[in-house]
PDB file of C-alpha atoms in Angstrom:
ATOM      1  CA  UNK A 124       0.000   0.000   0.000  1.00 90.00           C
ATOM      2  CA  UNK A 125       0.931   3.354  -0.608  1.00 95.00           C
ATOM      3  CA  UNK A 126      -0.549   6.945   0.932  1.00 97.00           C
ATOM      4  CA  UNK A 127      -0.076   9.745  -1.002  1.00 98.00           C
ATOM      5  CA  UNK A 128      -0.514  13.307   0.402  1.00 98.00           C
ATOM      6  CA  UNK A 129      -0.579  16.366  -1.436  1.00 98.00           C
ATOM      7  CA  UNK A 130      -0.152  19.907  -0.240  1.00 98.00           C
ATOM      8  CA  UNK A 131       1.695  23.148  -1.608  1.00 98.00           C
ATOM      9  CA  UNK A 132      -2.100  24.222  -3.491  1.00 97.00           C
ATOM     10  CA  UNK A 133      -3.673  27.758  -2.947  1.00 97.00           C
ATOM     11  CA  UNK A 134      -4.418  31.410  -4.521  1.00 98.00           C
ATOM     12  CA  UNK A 135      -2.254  32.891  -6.784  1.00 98.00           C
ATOM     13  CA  UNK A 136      -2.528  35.122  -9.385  1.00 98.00           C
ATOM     14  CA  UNK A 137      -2.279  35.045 -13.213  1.00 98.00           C
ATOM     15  CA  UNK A 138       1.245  34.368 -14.186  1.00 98.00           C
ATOM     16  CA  UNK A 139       2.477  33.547 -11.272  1.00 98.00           C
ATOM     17  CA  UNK A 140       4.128  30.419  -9.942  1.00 98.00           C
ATOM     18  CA  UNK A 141       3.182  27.361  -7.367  1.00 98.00           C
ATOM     19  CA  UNK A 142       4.884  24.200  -6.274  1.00 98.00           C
ATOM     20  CA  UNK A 143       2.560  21.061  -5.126  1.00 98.00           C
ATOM     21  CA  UNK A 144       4.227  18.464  -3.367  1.00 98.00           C
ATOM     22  CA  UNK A 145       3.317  14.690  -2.594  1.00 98.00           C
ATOM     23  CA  UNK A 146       4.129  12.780  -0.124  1.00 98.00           C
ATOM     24  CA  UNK A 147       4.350   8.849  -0.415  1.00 97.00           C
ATOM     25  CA  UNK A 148       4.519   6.794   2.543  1.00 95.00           C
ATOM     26  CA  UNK A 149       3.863   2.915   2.713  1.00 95.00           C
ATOM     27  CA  UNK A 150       6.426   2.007   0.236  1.00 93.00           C
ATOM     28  CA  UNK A 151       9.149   3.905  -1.317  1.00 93.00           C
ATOM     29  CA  UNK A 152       8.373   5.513  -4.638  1.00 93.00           C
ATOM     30  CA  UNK A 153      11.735   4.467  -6.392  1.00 94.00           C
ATOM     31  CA  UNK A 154      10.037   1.732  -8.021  1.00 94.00           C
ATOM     32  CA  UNK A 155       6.919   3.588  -8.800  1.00 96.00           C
ATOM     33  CA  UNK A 156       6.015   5.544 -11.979  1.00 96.00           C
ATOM     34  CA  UNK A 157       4.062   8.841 -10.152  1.00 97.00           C
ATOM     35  CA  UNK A 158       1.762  11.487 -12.213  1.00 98.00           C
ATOM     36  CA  UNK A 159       0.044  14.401 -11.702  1.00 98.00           C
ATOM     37  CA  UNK A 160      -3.968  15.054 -12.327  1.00 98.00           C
ATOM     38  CA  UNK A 161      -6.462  17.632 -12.210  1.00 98.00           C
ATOM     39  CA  UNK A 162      -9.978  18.157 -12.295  1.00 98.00           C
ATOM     40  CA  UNK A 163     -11.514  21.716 -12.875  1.00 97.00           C
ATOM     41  CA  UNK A 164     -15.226  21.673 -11.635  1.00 92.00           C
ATOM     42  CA  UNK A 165     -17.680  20.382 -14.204  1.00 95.00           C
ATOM     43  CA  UNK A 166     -14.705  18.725 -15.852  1.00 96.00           C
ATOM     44  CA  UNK A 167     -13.509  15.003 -16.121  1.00 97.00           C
ATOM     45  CA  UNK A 168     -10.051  14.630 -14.613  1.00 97.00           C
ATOM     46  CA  UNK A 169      -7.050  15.016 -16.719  1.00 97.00           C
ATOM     47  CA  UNK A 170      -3.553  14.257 -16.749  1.00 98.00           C
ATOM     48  CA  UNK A 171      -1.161  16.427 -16.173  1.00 98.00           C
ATOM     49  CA  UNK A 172       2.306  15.092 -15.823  1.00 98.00           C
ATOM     50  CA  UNK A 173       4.098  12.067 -15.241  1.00 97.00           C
ATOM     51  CA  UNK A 174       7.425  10.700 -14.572  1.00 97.00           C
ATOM     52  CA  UNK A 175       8.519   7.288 -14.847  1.00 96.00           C
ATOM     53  CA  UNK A 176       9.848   4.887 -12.484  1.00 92.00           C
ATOM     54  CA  UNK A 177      13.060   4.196 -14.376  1.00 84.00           C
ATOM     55  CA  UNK A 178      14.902   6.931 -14.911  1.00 72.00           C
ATOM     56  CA  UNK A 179      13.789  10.270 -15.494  1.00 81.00           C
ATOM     57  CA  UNK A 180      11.357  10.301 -18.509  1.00 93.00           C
ATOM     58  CA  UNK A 181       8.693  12.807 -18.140  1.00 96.00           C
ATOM     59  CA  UNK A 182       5.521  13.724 -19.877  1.00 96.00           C
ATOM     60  CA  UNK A 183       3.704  16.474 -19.844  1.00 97.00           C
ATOM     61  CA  UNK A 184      -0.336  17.238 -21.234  1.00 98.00           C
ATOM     62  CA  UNK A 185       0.364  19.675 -24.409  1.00 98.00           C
ATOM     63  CA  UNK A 186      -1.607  22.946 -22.092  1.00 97.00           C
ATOM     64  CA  UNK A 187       0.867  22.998 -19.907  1.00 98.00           C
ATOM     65  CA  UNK A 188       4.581  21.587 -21.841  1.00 98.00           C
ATOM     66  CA  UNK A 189       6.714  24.629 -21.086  1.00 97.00           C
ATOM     67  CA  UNK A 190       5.221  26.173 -18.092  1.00 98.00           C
ATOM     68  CA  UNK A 191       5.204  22.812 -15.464  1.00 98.00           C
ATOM     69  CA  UNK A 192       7.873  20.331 -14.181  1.00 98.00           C
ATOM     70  CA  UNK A 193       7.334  17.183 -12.409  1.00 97.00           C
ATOM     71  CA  UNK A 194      10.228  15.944 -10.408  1.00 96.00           C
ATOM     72  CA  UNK A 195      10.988  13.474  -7.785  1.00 95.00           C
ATOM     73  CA  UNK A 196      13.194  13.018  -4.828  1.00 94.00           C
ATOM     74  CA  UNK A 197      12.984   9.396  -3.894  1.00 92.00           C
ATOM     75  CA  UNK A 198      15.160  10.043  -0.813  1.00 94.00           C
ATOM     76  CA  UNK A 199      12.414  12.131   0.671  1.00 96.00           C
ATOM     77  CA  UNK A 200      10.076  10.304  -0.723  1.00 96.00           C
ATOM     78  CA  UNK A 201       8.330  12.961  -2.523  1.00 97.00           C
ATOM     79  CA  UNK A 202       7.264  13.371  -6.164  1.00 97.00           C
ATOM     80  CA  UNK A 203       6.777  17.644  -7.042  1.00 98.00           C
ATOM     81  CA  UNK A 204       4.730  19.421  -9.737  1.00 98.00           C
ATOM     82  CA  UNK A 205       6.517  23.184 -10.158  1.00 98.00           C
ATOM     83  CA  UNK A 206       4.022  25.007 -11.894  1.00 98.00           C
ATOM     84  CA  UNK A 207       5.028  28.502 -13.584  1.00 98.00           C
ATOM     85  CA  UNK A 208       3.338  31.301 -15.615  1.00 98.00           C
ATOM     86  CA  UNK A 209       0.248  30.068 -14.124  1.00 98.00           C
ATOM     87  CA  UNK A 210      -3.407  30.748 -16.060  1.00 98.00           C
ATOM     88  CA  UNK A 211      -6.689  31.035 -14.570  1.00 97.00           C
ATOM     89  CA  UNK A 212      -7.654  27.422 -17.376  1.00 97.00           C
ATOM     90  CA  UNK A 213      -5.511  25.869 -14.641  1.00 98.00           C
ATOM     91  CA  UNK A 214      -7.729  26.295 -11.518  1.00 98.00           C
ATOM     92  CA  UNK A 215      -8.480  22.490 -10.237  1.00 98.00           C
ATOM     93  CA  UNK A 216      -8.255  20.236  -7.835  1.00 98.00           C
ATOM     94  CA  UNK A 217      -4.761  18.363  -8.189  1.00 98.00           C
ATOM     95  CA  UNK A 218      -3.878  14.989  -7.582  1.00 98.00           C
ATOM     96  CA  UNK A 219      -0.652  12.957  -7.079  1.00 98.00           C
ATOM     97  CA  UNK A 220      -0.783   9.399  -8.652  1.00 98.00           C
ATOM     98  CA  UNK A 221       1.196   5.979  -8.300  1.00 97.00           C
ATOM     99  CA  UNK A 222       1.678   3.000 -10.063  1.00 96.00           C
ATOM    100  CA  UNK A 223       4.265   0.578  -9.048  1.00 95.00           C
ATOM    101  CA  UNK A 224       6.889  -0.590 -12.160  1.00 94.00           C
ATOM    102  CA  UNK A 225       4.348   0.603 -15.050  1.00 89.00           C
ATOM    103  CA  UNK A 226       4.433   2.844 -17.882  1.00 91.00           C
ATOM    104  CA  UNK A 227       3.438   6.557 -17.598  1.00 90.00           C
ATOM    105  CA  UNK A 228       0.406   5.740 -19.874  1.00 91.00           C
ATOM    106  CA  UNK A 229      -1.268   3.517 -17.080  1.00 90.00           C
ATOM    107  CA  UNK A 230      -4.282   3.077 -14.777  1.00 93.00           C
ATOM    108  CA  UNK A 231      -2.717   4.307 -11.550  1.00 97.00           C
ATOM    109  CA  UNK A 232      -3.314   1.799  -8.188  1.00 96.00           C
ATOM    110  CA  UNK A 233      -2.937   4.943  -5.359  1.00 97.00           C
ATOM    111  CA  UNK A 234      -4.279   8.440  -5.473  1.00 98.00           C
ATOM    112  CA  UNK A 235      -4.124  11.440  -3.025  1.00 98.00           C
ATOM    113  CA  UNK A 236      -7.279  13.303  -1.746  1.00 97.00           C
ATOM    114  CA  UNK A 237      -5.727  16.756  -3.958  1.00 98.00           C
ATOM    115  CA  UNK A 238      -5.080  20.064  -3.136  1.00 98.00           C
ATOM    116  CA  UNK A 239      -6.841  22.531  -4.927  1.00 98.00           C
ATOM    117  CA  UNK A 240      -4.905  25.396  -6.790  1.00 98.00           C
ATOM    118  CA  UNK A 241      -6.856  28.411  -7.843  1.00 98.00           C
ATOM    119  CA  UNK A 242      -5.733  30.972 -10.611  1.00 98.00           C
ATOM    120  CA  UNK A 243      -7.113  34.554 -10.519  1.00 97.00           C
ATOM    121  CA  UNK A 244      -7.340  36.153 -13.995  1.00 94.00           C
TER     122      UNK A 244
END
């Protein structure tokens, strides 16, 4: 089993800049691919960005290539989404995502409650 916790969401204005954080405990994420998700009210969730388990492949959602990077410590245990030139389109809740061994492209096993992250225009 893993928990995931998410914080590091809040207010912020148009172009400016936010870092969410997640916290895996449980297991250690080394072997685990970990994404990033949203869901903007009246909206299905999306993904957002992902980074795999082996090595340091990344993928990003076109809306946001450019402006976000997902990163991961595995000595802290902590996968982060650094989100820059922010726009009010990205107001959602955001969730942190695990899989264990899988490609980024996957039906994830563990999921955070989210942290929501609202843009004023």
């Amino acid at each position: 089993q893993v928990q995931l916790v998410e914080s590091g969401g809040g207010l912020v204005q148009a172009g400016g800049s936010l870092r969410l954080s997640c916290a895996a405990s449980g297991r250690t994420i080394s072997s685990y691919t970990m994404a990033w998700f949203r869901q903007a009210p009246g909206k299905e969730r999306e993904f957002v960005a992902g980074i795999r388990w082996s090595g340091e492949i990344t993928y990003y959602t076109d809306s946001v290539k450019g402006r976000f990077t997902i990163s991961r410590d595995n000595a802290k245990n902590t996968v982060y989404l650094q989100m820059n030139s922010l726009k009010p389109e990205d107001t959602a809740v955001y969730y942190c995502a695990a899989k264990y061994k899988a490609a980024v492209n996957t039906v994830y096993d563990y999921w955070g409650q989210g942290t929501q992250v609202t843009v004023s225009s």
